[in-house]
Coordinates of C-alpha atoms and ligand atoms in Angstrom, one line a residue:
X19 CA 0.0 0.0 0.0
X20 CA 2.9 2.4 0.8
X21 CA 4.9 1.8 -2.2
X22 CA 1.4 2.2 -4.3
X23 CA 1.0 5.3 -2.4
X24 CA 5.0 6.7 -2.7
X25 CA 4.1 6.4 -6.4
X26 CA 0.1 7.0 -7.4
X27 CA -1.5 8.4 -4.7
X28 CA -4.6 8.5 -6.7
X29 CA -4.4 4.7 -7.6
X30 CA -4.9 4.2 -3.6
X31 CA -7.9 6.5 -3.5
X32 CA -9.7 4.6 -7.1
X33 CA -8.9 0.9 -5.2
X34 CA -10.1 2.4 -2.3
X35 CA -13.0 3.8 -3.8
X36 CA -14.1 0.1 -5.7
X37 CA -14.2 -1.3 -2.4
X38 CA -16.7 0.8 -1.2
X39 CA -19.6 -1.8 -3.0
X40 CA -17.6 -4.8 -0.8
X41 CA -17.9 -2.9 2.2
X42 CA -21.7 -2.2 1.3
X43 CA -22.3 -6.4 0.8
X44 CA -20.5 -7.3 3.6
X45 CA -22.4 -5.1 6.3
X46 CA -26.0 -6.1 4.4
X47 CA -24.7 -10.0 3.8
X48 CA -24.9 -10.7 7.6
X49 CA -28.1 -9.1 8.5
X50 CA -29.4 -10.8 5.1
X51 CA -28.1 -14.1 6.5
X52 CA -28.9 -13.8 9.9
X53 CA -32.6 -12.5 8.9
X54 CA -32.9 -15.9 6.6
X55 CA -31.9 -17.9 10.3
X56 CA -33.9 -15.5 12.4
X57 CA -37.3 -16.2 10.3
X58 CA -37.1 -19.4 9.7
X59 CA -36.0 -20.7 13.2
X60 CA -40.1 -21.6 14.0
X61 CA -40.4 -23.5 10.8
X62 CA -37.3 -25.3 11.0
X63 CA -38.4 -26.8 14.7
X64 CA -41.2 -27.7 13.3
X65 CA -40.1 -29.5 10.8
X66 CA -37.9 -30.9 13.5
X67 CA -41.2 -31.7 15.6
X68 CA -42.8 -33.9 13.0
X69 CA -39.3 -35.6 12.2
X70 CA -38.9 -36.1 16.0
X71 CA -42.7 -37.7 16.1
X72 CA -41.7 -40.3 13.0
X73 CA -39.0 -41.8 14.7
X74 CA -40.2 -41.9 18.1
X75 CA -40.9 -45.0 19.6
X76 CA -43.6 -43.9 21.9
X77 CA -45.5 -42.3 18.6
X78 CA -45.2 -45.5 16.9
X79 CA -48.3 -47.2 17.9
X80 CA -50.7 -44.9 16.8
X81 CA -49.1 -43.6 13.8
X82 CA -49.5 -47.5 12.4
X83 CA -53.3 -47.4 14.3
X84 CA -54.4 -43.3 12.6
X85 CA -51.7 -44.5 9.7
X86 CA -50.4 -41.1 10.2
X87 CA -47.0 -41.3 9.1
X88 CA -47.7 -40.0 5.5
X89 CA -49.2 -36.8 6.7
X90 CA -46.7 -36.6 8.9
X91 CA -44.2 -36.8 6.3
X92 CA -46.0 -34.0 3.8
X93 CA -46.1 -31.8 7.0
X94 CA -42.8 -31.6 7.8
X95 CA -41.7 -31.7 4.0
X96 CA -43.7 -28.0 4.0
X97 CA -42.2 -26.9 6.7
X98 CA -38.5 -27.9 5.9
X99 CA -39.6 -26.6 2.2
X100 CA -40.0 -23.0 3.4
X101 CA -37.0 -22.9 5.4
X102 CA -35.6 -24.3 2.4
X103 CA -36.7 -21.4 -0.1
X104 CA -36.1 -18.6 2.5
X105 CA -32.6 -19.4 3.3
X106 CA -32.1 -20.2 -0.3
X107 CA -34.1 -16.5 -1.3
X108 CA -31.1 -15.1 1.2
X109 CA -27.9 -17.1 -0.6
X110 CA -29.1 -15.5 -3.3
X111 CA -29.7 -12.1 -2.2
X112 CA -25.7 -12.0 -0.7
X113 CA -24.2 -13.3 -3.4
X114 CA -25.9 -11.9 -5.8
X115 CA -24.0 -8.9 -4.2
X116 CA -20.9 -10.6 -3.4
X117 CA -20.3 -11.2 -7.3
X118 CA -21.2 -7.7 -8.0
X119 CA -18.9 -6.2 -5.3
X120 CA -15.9 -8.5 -6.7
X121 CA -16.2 -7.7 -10.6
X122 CA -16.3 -3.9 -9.0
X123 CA -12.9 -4.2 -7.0
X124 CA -11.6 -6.6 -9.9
X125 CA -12.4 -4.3 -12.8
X126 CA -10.3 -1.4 -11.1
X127 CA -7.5 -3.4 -9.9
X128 CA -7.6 -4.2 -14.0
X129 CA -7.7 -1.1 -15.0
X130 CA -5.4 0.3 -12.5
X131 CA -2.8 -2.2 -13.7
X132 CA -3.2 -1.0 -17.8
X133 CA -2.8 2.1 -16.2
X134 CA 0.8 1.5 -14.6
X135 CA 1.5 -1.0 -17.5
X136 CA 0.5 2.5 -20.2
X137 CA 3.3 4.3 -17.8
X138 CA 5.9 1.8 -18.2
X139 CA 5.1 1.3 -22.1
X140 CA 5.5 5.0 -22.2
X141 CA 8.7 5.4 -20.2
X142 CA 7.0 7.4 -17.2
X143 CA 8.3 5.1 -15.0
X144 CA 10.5 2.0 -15.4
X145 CA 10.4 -1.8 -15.6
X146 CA 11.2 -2.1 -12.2
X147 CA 8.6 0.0 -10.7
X148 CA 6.2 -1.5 -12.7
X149 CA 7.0 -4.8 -11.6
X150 CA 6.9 -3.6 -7.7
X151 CA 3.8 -1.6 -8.6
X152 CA 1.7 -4.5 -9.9
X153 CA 2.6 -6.9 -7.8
X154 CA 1.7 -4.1 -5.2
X155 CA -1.6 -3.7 -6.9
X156 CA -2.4 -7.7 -6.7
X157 CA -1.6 -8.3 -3.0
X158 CA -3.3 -4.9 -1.9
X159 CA -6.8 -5.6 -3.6
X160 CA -6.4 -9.6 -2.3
X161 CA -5.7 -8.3 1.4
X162 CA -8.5 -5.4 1.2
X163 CA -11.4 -7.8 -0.2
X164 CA -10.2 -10.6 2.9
X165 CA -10.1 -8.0 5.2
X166 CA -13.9 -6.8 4.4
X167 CA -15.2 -10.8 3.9
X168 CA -14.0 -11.4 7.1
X169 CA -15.7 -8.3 8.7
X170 CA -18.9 -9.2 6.9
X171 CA -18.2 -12.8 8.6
X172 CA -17.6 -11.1 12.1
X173 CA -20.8 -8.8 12.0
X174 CA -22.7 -11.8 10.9
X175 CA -21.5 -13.8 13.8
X176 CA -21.9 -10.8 16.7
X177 CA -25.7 -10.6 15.2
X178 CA -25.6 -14.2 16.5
X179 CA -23.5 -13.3 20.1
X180 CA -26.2 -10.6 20.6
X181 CA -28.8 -14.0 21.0
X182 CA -26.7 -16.1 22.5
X183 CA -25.9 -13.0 25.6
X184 CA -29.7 -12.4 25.8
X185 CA -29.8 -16.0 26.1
X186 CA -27.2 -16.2 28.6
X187 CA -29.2 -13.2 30.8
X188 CA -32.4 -14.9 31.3
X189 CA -32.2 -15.8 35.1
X190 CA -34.6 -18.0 36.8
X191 CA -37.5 -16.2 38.8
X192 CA -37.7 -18.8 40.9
X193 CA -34.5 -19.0 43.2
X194 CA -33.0 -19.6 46.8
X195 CA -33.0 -16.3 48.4
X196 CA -29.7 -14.2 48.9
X197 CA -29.5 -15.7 53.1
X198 CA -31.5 -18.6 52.9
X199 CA -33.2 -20.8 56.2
X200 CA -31.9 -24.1 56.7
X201 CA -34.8 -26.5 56.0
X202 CA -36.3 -28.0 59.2
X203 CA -35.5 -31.6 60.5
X204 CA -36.7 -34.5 58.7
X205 CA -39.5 -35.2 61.8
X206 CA -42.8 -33.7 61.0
X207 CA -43.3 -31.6 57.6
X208 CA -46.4 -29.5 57.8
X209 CA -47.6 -27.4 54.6
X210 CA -50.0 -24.4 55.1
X211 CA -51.6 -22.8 52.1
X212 CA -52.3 -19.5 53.0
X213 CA -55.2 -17.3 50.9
X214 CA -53.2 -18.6 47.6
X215 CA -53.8 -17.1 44.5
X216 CA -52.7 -18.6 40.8
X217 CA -53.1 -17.5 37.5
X218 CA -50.9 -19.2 34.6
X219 CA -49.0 -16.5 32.5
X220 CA -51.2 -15.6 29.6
X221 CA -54.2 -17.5 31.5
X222 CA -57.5 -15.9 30.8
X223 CA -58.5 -16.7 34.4
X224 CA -57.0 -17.6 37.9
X225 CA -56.4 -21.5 39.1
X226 CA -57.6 -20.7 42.4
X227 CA -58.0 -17.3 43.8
X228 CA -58.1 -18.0 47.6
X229 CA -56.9 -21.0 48.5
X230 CA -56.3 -22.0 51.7
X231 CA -55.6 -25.7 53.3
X232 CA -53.0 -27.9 55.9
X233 CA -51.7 -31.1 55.2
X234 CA -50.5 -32.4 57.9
X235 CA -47.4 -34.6 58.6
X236 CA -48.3 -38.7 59.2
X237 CA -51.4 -38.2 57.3
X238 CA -52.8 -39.4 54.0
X239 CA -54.5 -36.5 51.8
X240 CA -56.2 -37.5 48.4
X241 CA -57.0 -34.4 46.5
X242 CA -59.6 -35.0 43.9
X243 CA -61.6 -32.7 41.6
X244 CA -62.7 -32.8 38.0
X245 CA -60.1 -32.7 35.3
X246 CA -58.4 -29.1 35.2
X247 CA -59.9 -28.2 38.9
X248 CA -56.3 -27.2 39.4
X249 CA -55.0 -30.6 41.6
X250 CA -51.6 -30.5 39.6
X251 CA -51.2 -26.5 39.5
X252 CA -51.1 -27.4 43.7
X253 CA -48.8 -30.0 43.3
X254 CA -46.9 -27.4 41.5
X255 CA -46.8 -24.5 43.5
X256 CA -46.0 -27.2 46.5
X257 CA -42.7 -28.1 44.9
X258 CA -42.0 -24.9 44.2
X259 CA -41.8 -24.9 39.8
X260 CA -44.4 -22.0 39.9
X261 CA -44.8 -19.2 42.9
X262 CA -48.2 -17.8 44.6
X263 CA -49.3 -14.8 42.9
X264 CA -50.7 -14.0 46.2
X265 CA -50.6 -15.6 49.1
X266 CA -48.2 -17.8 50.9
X267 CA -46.9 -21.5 51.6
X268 CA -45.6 -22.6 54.7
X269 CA -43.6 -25.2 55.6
X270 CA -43.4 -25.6 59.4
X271 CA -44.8 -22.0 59.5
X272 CA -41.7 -20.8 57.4
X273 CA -42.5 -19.2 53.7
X274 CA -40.9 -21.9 51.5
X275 CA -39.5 -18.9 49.7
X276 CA -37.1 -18.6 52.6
X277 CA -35.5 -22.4 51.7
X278 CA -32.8 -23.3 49.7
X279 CA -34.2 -24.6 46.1
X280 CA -33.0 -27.8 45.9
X281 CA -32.7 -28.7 49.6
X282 CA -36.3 -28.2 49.4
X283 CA -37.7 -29.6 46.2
X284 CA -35.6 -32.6 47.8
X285 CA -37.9 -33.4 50.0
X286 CA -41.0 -34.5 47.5
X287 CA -41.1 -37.9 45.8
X288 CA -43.5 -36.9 42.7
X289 CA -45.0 -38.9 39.9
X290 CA -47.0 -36.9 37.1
X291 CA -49.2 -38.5 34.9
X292 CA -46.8 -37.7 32.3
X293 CA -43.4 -39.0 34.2
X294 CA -40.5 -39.4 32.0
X295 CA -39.5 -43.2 30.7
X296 CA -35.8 -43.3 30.5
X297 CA -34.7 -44.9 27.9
X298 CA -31.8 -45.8 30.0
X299 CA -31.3 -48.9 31.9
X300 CA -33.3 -50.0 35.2
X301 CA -30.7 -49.0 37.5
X302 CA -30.9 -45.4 35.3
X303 CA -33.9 -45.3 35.7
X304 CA -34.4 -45.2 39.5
X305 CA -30.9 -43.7 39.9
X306 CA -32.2 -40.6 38.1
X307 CA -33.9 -39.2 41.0
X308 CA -30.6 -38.6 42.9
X309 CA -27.7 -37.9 40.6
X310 CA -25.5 -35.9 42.8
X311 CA -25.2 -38.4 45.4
X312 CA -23.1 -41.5 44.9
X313 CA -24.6 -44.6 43.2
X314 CA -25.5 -46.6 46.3
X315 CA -27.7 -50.2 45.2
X316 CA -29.1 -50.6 48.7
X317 CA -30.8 -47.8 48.5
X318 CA -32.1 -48.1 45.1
X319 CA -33.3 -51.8 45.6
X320 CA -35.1 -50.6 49.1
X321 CA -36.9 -47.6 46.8
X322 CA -37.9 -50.8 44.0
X323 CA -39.1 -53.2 46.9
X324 CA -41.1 -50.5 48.4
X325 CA -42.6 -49.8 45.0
X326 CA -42.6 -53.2 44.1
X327 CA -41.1 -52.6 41.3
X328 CA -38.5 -55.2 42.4
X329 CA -40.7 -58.0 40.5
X330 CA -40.3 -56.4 37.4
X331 CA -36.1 -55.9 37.8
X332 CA -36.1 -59.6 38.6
X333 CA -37.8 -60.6 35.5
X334 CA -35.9 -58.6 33.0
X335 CA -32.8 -60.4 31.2
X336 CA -30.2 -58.5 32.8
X337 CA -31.6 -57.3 36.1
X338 CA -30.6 -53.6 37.2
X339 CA -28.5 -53.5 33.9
X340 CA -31.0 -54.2 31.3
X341 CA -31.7 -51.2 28.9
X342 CA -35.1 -50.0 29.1
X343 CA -36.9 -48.8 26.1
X344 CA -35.5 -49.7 22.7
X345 CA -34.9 -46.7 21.2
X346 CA -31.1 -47.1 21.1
X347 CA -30.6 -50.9 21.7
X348 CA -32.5 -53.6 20.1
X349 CA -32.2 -56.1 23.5
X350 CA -33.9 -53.0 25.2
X351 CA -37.0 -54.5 27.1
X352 CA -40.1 -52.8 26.1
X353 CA -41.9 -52.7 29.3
X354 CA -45.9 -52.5 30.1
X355 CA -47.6 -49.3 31.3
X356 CA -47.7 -50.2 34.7
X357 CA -44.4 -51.4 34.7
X358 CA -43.0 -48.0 33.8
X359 CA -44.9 -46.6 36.7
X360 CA -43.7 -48.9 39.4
X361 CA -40.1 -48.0 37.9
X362 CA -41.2 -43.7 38.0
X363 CA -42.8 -44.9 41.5
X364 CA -39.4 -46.6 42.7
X365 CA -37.5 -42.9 41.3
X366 CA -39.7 -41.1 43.2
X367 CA -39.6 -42.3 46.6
X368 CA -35.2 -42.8 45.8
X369 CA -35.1 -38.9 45.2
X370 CA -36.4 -38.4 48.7
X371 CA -34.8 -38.4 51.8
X372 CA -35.0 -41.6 54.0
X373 CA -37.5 -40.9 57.1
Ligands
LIG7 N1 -48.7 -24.6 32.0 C1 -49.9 -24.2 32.0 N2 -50.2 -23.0 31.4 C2 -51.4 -22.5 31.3 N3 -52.5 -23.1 31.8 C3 -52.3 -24.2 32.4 C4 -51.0 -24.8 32.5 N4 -51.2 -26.0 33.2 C5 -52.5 -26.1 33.5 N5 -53.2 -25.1 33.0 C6 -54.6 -24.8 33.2 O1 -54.8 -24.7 34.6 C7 -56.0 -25.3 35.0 C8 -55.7 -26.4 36.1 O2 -54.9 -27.4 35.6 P1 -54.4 -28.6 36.4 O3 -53.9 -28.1 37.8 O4 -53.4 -29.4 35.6 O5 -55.7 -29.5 36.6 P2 -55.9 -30.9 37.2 O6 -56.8 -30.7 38.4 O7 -56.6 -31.7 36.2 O8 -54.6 -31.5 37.6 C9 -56.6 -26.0 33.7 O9 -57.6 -25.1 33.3 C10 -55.4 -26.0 32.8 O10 -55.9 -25.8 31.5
LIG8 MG1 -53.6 -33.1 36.9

């Protein structure tokens, strides 16, 4: 660039000048790009979705029984087909530019080189400086145009950070406070709802608006309503994965605000209707419940006899080892219905302290 400039100061400002278009595609390119990912990111896990239901094992059945794999199939093929065209409308759009930018910078390095070759012919300047000049001219434009793709690349990528930090930002509303309570001894939990209050985000209406109710400890308390009465939503605010939009819950007479998180969702052995099957093996399975505590089988096999799932280990082909599931090994054991829930009942009463 120097020696360009020593000799043709106004060559510098013409190469200069053709990169402007370069500059121009490589700001646009990544918002282009990133606009293509942006748009199509609800279409593309959809398509995702549909692929996800075809090769499941627990969709199986009923896609044979509704033979619903074809429609299946045409859905996802729209959905992938959009996020097809859009990101393909996009490649287009940048390099359409890209080409346009590079004949630009291309056609005045060319003509800036006829222009030193015209001085040289015509003894302005001499063999030598020609040589030095062109070269010059060759290795300037190549540096230039790398230079701008690769700024083009990093705007494109920080478009990409910026999602990834707001990402990184969302913190849980739900959290153990700054100077937690210790939770209170094993001996005697007793839950208070006090004048709670629920509504789901985006819920046209409240769960419960006043709810109030004990459980008390060494008792048995069967909650029933009709379906969507709100029995789960109290199961959920208990365990603390939603909070009280008014009211309180008190363990002991303590807020359970005041406890530390996981000490305190510790304490619950649950089992939704929709509890998770593993497709890991038995001892997995149960072991799930209590991951950051050290493998230990006597406990596990005390939580399977007390949920009699025990029967069911002992029948499988390799006991605690066997794979449940066959969605990654074909000796998996499919299991029955009930069988899975004596296994979920088994994980829930391991993730629990002993009393
Ligand atoms: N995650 C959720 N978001 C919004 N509404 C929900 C959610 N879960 C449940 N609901 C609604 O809250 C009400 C109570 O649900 P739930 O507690 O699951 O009832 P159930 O008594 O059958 O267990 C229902 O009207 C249900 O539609
Ligand atoms: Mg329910």
């Amino acid at each position: 660039m120097l020696v360009i400039l020593a000799f043709q100061p106004l060559l510098v400002v013409a190469l200069l000048v053709a990169l402007i278009p370069a500059l121009l595609v490589a700001r646009d390119s990544g918002h282009i790009t990133f606009a293509s990912y942006d748009m199509t990111t609800a279409d593309g896990r959809r398509a995702a979705y549909f692929d996800g239901l075809l090769m499941s094992d627990a969709a199986a059945k009923e896609l044979r029984l509704f033979d619903l794999a074809p429609w299946l199939l045409a859905q996802r093929q729209a959905y992938a087909q959009r996020v097809i065209e859009r990101r393909l409308q996009a490649a287009w759009a940048t390099s359409k530019g890209f080409v346009m930018a590079a004949v630009v910078s291309a056609g005045a390095q060319y003509l800036a080189l006829a222009f030193v070759a015209y001085q040289a012919v015509t003894g302005r300047i001499t063999l030598g400086d020609f040589t030095m000049l062109a070269t010059a001219l060759v290795v300037v434009r190549q540096n230039l145009s790398q230079a701008l793709a690769n700024l083009g690349e990093l705007l494109e990528n920080s478009l990409f950070f910026g999602d990834l930090e707001r990402f990184f930002n969302f913190r849980p509303k739900i959290a153990t406070p700054s100077a937690p309570r210790p939770l209170p001894s094993i001996e005697g939990y007793e839950f208070t709802f006090e004048h709670v209050a629920f509504t789901y985000t985006g819920a046209p209406s409240p769960v419960f608006q006043n709810l109030s109710f004990e459980l008390r400890a060494g008792e048995a308390t069967a909650l029933v309503g009709v379906n969507g009465a709100g029995k789960t939503t109290i199961v959920k605010l208990l365990t603390r994965l939603y909070e009280p939009e008014r009211g309180r819950i008190l363990l002991n007479g303590v807020d359970i605000r005041e406890f530390p998180l996981e000490d305190y969702r510790a304490i619950f052995g649950v089992i939704l209707q929709d509890f998770v099957r593993y497709h890991l093996t038995a001892r997995e399975n149960i072991q799930v419940a209590k991951v950051s505590a050290p493998p230990d089988l006597g406990r596990l096999e005390e939580a399977a006899r007390q949920a009699r799932a025990d029967e069911v280990i002992k029948s499988l082909p390799l006991g605690w080892e066997t794979m449940l599931g066959r969605q990654f090994d074909e000796q998996g054991q499919a299991l029955s219905g009930g069988q899975w829930q004596r296994i979920a009942l088994a994980r829930a009463s391991t993730g629990t302290p002993r009393s």
